[in-house]
Short mmCIF file of C-alpha atoms and ligand atoms in Angstrom, two decimals:
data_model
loop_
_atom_site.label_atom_id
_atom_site.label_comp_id
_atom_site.label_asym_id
_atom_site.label_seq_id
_atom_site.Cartn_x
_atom_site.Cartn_y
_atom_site.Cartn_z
CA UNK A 85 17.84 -138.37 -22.43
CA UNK A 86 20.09 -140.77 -24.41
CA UNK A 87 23.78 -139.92 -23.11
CA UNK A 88 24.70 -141.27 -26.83
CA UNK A 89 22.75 -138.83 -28.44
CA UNK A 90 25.65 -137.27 -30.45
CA UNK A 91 24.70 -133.76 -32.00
CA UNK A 92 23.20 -130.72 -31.54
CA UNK A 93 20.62 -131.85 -34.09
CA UNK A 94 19.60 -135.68 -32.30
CA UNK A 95 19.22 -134.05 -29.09
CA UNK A 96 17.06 -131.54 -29.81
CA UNK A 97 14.76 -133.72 -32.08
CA UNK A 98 15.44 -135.87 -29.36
CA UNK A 99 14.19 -133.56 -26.21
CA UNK A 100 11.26 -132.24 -28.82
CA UNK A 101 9.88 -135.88 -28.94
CA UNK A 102 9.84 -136.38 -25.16
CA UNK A 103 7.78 -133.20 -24.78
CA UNK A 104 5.52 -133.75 -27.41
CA UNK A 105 4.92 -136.87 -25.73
CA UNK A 106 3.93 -134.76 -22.31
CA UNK A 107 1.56 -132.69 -24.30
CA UNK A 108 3.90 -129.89 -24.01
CA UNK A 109 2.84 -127.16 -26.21
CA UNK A 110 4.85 -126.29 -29.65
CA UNK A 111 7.76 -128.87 -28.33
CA UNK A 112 10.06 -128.34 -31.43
CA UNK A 113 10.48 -124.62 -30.83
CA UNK A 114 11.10 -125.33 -27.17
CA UNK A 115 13.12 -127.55 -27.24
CA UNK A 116 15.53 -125.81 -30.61
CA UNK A 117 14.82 -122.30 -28.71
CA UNK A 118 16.54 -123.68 -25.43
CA UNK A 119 19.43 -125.40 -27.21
CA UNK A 120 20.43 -122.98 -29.42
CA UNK A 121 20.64 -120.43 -26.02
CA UNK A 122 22.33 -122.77 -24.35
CA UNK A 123 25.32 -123.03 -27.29
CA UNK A 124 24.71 -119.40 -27.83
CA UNK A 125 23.67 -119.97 -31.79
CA UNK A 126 20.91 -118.95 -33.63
CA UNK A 127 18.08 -121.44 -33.72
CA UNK A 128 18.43 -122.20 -37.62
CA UNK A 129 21.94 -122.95 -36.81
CA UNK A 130 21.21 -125.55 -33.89
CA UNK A 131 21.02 -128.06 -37.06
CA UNK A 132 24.28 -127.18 -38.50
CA UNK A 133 26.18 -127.48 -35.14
CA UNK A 134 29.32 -129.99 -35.43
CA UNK A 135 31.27 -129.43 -32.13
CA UNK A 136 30.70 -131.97 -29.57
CA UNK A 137 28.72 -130.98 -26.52
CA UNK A 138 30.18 -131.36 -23.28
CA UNK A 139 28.85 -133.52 -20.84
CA UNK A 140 27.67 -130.01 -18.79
CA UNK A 141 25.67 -128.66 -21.84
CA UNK A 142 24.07 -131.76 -21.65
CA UNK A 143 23.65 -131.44 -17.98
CA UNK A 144 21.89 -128.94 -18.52
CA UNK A 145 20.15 -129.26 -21.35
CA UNK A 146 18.60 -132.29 -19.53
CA UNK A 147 17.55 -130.16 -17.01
CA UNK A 148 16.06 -127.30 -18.70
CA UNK A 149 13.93 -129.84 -21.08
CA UNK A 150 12.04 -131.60 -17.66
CA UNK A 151 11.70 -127.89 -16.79
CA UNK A 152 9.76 -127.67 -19.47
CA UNK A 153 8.18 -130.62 -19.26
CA UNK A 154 6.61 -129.65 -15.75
CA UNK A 155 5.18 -126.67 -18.40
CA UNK A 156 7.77 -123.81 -16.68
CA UNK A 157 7.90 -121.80 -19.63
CA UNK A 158 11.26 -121.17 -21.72
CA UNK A 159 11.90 -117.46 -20.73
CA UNK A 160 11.57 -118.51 -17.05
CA UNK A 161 13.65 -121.42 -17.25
CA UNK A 162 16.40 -118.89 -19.66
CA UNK A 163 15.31 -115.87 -17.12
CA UNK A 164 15.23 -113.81 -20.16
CA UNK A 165 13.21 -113.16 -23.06
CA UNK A 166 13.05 -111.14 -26.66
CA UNK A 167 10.29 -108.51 -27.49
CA UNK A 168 11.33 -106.72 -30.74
CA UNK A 169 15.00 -105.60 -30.74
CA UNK A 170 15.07 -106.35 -26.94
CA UNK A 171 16.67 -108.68 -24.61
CA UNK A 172 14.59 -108.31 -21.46
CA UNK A 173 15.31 -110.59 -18.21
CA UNK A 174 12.75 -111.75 -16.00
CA UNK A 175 12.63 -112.16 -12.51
CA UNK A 176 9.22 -113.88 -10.89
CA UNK A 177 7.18 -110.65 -10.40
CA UNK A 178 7.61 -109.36 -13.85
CA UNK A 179 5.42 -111.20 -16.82
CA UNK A 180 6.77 -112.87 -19.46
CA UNK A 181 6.66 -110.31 -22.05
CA UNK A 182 4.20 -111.35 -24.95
CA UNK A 183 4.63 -111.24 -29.21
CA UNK A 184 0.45 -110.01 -28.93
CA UNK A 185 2.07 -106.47 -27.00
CA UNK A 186 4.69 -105.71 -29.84
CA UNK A 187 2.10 -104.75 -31.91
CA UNK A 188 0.76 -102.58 -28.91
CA UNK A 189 3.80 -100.74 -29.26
CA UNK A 190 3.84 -100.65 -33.03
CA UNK A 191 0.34 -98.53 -32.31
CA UNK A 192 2.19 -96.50 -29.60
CA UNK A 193 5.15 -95.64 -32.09
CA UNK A 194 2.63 -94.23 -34.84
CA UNK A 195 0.82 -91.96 -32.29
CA UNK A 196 4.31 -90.71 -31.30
CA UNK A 197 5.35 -90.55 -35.29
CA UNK A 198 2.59 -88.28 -35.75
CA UNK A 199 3.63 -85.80 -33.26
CA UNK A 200 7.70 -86.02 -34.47
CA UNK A 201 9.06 -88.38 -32.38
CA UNK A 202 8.44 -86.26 -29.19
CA UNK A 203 6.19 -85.85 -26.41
CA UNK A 204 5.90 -87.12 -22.84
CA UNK A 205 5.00 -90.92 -22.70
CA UNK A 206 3.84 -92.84 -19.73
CA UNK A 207 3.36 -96.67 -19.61
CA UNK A 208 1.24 -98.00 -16.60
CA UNK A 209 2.14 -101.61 -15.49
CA UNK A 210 5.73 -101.73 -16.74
CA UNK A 211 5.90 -105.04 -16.22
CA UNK A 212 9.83 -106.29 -17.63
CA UNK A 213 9.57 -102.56 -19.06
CA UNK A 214 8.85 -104.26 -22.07
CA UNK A 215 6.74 -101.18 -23.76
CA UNK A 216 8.25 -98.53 -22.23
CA UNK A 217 11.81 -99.21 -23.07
CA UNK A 218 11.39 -100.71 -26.54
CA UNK A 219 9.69 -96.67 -27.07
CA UNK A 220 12.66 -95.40 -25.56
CA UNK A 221 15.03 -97.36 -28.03
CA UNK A 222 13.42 -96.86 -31.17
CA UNK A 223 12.17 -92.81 -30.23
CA UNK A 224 14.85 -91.70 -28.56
CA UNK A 225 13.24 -88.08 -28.72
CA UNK A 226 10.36 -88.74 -26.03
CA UNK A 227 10.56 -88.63 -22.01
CA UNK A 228 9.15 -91.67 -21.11
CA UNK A 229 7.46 -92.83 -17.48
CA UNK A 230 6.92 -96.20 -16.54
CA UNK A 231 4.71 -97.07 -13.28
CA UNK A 232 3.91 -100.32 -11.67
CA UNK A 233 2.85 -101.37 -8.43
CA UNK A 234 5.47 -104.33 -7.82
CA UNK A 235 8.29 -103.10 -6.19
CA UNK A 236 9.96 -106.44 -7.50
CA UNK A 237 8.86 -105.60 -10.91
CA UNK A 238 10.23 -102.32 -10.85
CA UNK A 239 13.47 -103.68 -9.82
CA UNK A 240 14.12 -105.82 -13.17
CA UNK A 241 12.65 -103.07 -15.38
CA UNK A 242 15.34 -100.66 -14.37
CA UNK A 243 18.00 -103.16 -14.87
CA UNK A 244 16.56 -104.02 -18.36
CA UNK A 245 16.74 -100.28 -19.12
CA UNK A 246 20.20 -99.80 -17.92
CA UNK A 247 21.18 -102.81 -19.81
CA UNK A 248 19.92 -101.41 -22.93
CA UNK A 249 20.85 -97.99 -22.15
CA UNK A 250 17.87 -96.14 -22.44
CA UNK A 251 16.71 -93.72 -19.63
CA UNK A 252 13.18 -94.26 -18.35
CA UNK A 253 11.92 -92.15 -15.15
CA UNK A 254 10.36 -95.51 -13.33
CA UNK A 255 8.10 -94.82 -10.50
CA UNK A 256 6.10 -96.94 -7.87
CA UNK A 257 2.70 -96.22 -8.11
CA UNK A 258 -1.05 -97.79 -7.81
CA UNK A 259 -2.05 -96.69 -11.37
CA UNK A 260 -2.25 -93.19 -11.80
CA UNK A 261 -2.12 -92.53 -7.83
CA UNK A 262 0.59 -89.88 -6.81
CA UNK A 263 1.87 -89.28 -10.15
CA UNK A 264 0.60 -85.18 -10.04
CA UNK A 265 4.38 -84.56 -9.39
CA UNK A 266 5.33 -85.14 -13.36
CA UNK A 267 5.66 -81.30 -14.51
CA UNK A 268 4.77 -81.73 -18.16
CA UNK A 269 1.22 -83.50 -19.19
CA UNK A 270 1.54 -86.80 -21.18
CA UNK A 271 1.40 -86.26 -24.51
CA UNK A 272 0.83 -90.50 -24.97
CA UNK A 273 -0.67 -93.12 -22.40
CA UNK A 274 0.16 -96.70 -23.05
CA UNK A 275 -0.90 -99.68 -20.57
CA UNK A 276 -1.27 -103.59 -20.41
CA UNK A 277 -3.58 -103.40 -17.74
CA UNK A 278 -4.16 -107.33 -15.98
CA UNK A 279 -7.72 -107.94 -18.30
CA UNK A 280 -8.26 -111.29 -17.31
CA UNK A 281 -11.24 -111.96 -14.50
CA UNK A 282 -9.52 -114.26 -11.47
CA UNK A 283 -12.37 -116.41 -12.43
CA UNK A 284 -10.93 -117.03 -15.75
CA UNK A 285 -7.62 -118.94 -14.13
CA UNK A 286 -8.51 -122.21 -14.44
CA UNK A 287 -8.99 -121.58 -18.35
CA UNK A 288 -5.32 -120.40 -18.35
CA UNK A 289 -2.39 -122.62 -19.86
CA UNK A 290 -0.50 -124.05 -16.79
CA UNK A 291 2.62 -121.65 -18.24
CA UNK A 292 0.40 -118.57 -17.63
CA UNK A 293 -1.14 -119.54 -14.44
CA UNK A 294 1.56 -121.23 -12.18
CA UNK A 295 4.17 -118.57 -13.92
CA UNK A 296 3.13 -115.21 -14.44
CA UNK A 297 2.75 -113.39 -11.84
CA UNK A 298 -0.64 -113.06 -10.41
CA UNK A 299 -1.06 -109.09 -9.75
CA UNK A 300 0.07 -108.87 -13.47
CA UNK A 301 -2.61 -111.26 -15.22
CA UNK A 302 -5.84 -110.73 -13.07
CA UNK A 303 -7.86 -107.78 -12.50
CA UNK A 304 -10.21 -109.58 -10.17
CA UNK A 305 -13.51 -110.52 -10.28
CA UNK A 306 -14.57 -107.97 -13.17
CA UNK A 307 -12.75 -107.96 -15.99
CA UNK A 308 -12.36 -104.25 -16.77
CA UNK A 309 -11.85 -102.69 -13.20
CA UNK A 310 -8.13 -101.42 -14.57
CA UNK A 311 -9.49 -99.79 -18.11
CA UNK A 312 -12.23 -97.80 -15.63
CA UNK A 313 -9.34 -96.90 -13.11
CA UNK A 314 -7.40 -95.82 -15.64
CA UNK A 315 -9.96 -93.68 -17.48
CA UNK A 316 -11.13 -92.12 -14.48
CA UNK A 317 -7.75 -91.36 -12.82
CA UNK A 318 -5.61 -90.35 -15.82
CA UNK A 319 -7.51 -87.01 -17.54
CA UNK A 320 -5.27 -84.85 -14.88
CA UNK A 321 -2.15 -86.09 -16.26
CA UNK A 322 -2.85 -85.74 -20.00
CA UNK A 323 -2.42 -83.21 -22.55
CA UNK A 324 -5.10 -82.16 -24.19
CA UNK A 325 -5.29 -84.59 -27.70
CA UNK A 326 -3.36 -87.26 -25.83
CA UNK A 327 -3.25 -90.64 -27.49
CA UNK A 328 -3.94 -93.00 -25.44
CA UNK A 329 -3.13 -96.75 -26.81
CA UNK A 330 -4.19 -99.85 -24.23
CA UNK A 331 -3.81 -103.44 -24.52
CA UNK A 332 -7.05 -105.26 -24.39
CA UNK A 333 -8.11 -109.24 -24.23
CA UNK A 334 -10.33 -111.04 -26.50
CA UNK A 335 -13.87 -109.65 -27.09
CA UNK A 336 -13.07 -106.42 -24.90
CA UNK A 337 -12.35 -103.62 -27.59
CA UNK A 338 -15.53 -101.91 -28.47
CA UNK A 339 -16.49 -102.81 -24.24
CA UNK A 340 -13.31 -100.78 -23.39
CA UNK A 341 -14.21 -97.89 -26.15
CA UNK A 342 -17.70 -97.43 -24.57
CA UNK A 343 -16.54 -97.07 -21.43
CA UNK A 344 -13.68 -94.64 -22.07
CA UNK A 345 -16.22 -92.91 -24.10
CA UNK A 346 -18.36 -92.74 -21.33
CA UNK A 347 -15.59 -90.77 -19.16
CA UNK A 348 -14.88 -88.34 -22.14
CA UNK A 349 -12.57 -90.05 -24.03
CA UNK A 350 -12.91 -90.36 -28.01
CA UNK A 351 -12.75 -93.71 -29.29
CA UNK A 352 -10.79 -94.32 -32.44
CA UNK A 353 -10.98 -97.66 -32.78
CA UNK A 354 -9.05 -101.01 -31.92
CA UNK A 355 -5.82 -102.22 -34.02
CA UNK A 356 -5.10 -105.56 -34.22
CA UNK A 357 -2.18 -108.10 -33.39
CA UNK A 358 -0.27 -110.55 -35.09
CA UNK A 359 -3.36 -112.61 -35.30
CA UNK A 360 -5.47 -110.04 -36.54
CA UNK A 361 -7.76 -110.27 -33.48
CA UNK A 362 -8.33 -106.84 -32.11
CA UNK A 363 -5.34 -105.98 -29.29
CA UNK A 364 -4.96 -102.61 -28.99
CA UNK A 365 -7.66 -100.02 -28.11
CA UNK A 366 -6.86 -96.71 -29.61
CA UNK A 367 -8.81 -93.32 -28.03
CA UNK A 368 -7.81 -89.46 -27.82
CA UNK A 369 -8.11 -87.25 -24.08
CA UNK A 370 -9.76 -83.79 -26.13
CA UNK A 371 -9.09 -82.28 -22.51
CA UNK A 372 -11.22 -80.54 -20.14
C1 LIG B 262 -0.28 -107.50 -18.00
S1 LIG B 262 1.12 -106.98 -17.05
C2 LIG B 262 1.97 -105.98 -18.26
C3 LIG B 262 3.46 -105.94 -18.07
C4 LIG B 262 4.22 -105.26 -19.22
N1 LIG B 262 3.74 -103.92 -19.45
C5 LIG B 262 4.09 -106.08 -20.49
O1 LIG B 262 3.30 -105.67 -21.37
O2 LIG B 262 4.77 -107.11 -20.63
C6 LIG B 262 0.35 -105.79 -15.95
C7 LIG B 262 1.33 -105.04 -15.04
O3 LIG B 262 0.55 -104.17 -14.19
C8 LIG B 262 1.08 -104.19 -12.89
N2 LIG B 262 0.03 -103.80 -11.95
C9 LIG B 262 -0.93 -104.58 -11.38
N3 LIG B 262 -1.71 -103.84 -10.60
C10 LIG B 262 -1.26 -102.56 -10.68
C11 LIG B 262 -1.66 -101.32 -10.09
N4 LIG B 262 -2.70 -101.26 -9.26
N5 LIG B 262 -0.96 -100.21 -10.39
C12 LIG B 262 0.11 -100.27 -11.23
N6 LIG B 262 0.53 -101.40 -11.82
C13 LIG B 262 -0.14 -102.53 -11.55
C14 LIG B 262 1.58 -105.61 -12.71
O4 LIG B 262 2.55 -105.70 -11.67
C15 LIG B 262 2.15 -105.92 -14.11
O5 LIG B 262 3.51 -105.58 -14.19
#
């Protein structure tokens, strides 16, 4: 980068031409989303910026743009990311949480809306905590659970919850194994299960695959091995007429309806995401 570049405004244009010019995807919003964290502005205010930078801003600013041109994506290079009123960080076993699972949650929230913001909730494969604490901030009402296998994982999501002062009960756990201990039945079962076959990888952007996590994005060499887990080793925990709302890749939702179906579940159908393709498969536990 230019040392003479003088604003906020050159250096970002600046920064988004060099990684347009790697073939780095959407280089404008990288490189005005990085800039306007590092100044600690909004991003439609990067433009309007009149203070000088210092010669460490630009440091750095240097830095985190060939970051991003070796394709390390932004919330790993910030170690933090939004998802809906959230500020979640990241550390390298948690995934970068993704715009497609806010609407996931929007589905959650009207299954817990139709019971009066109350009700046991538990969200398999925490992750960040993404789902499970954006529930807990915007319906306070309900006890919420969060599993995941990564210690690591679990590690961040706590700290995310404390920093946005919720209370989640957080628990280490291989899906549904050991969980018989929770005294009251889930009343709502949320999950973004890893969907995507290992053999899929290669297909991956190289800000998915070298970045995210590995036990979060694949669920080995078939595809829906987590959606039949869960179906088969979750009726013991539910209430009877508990929702249960999972996250689902392209081309899997009526796949993942049939087979819930198939262990007793009732399909109700798949909601989309931001996109409109289908995201979110929706299905009721009528009990035993
Ligand atoms: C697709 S990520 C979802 C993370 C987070 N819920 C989100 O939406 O951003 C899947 C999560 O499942 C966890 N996981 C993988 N295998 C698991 C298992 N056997 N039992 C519980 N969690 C598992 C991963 O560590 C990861 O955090």
């Amino acid at each position: 980068m230019r040392t003479g570049a003088a604003s906020a405004r050159e250096l970002s244009r600046e920064a988004a031409t060099r990684l347009e010019r790697a073939g780095v995807p959407e280089p404008i919003a990288s490189a005005e989303v990085l800039l306007s964290e590092l100044l600690g502005v909004g991003r439609a205010d990067v433009a309007f910026y009149d203070e000088p930078l210092t010669d460490e801003q630009r440091a750095l600013y240097e830095t985190w743009i060939s970051r991003r041109m070796e394709r390390e994506p932004v919330q790993r290079i910030l170690g933090y990311g939004y998802f809906r009123n959230l500020k979640l960080y990241l550390n390298e076993h948690a995934l970068v949480p993704r715009p497609d699972t806010e609407s996931v949650v929007d589905v959650a929230l009207e299954c817990i809306d139709r019971r009066g913001d109350r009700g046991v909730v538990l969200d398999i494969g925490t992750g960040s905590g993404a789902i499970a604490i954006a529930i807990a901030q915007e319906r306070p009402g309900c006890e919420i659970h969060a599993t995941d296998l990564s210690e690591g994982a679990l590690k961040i999501a706590r700290h995310n919850a404390e920093l946005n002062g919720v209370e989640i009960h957080f628990h280490g756990a291989d899906v549904a194994a050991g969980l018989d201990f929770l005294n009251k039945r889930v009343d709502l079962l949320v999950s973004n299960p890893p969907y995507i076959p290992s053999d899929a990888a290669t297909r991956l952007a190289p800000e998915v695959h070298r970045w995210d996590p590995h036990l979060a994005l694949y669920s080995g060499p078939e595809e829906l091995t987590f959606f039949r887990r869960i179906f088969a080793e979750t009726p013991p925990l539910l209430s009877a007429g508990a929702d249960v709302v999972l996250e689902i890749g392209d081309g899997q939702a009526e796949t993942v309806l049939a087979l819930g179906e198939g262990f007793g579940f009732t399909p109700l159908g798949w909601r989309p995401d931001l996109a409109g393709s289908p995201r979110a498969a929706l299905l009721r536990w009528p009990g035993r």
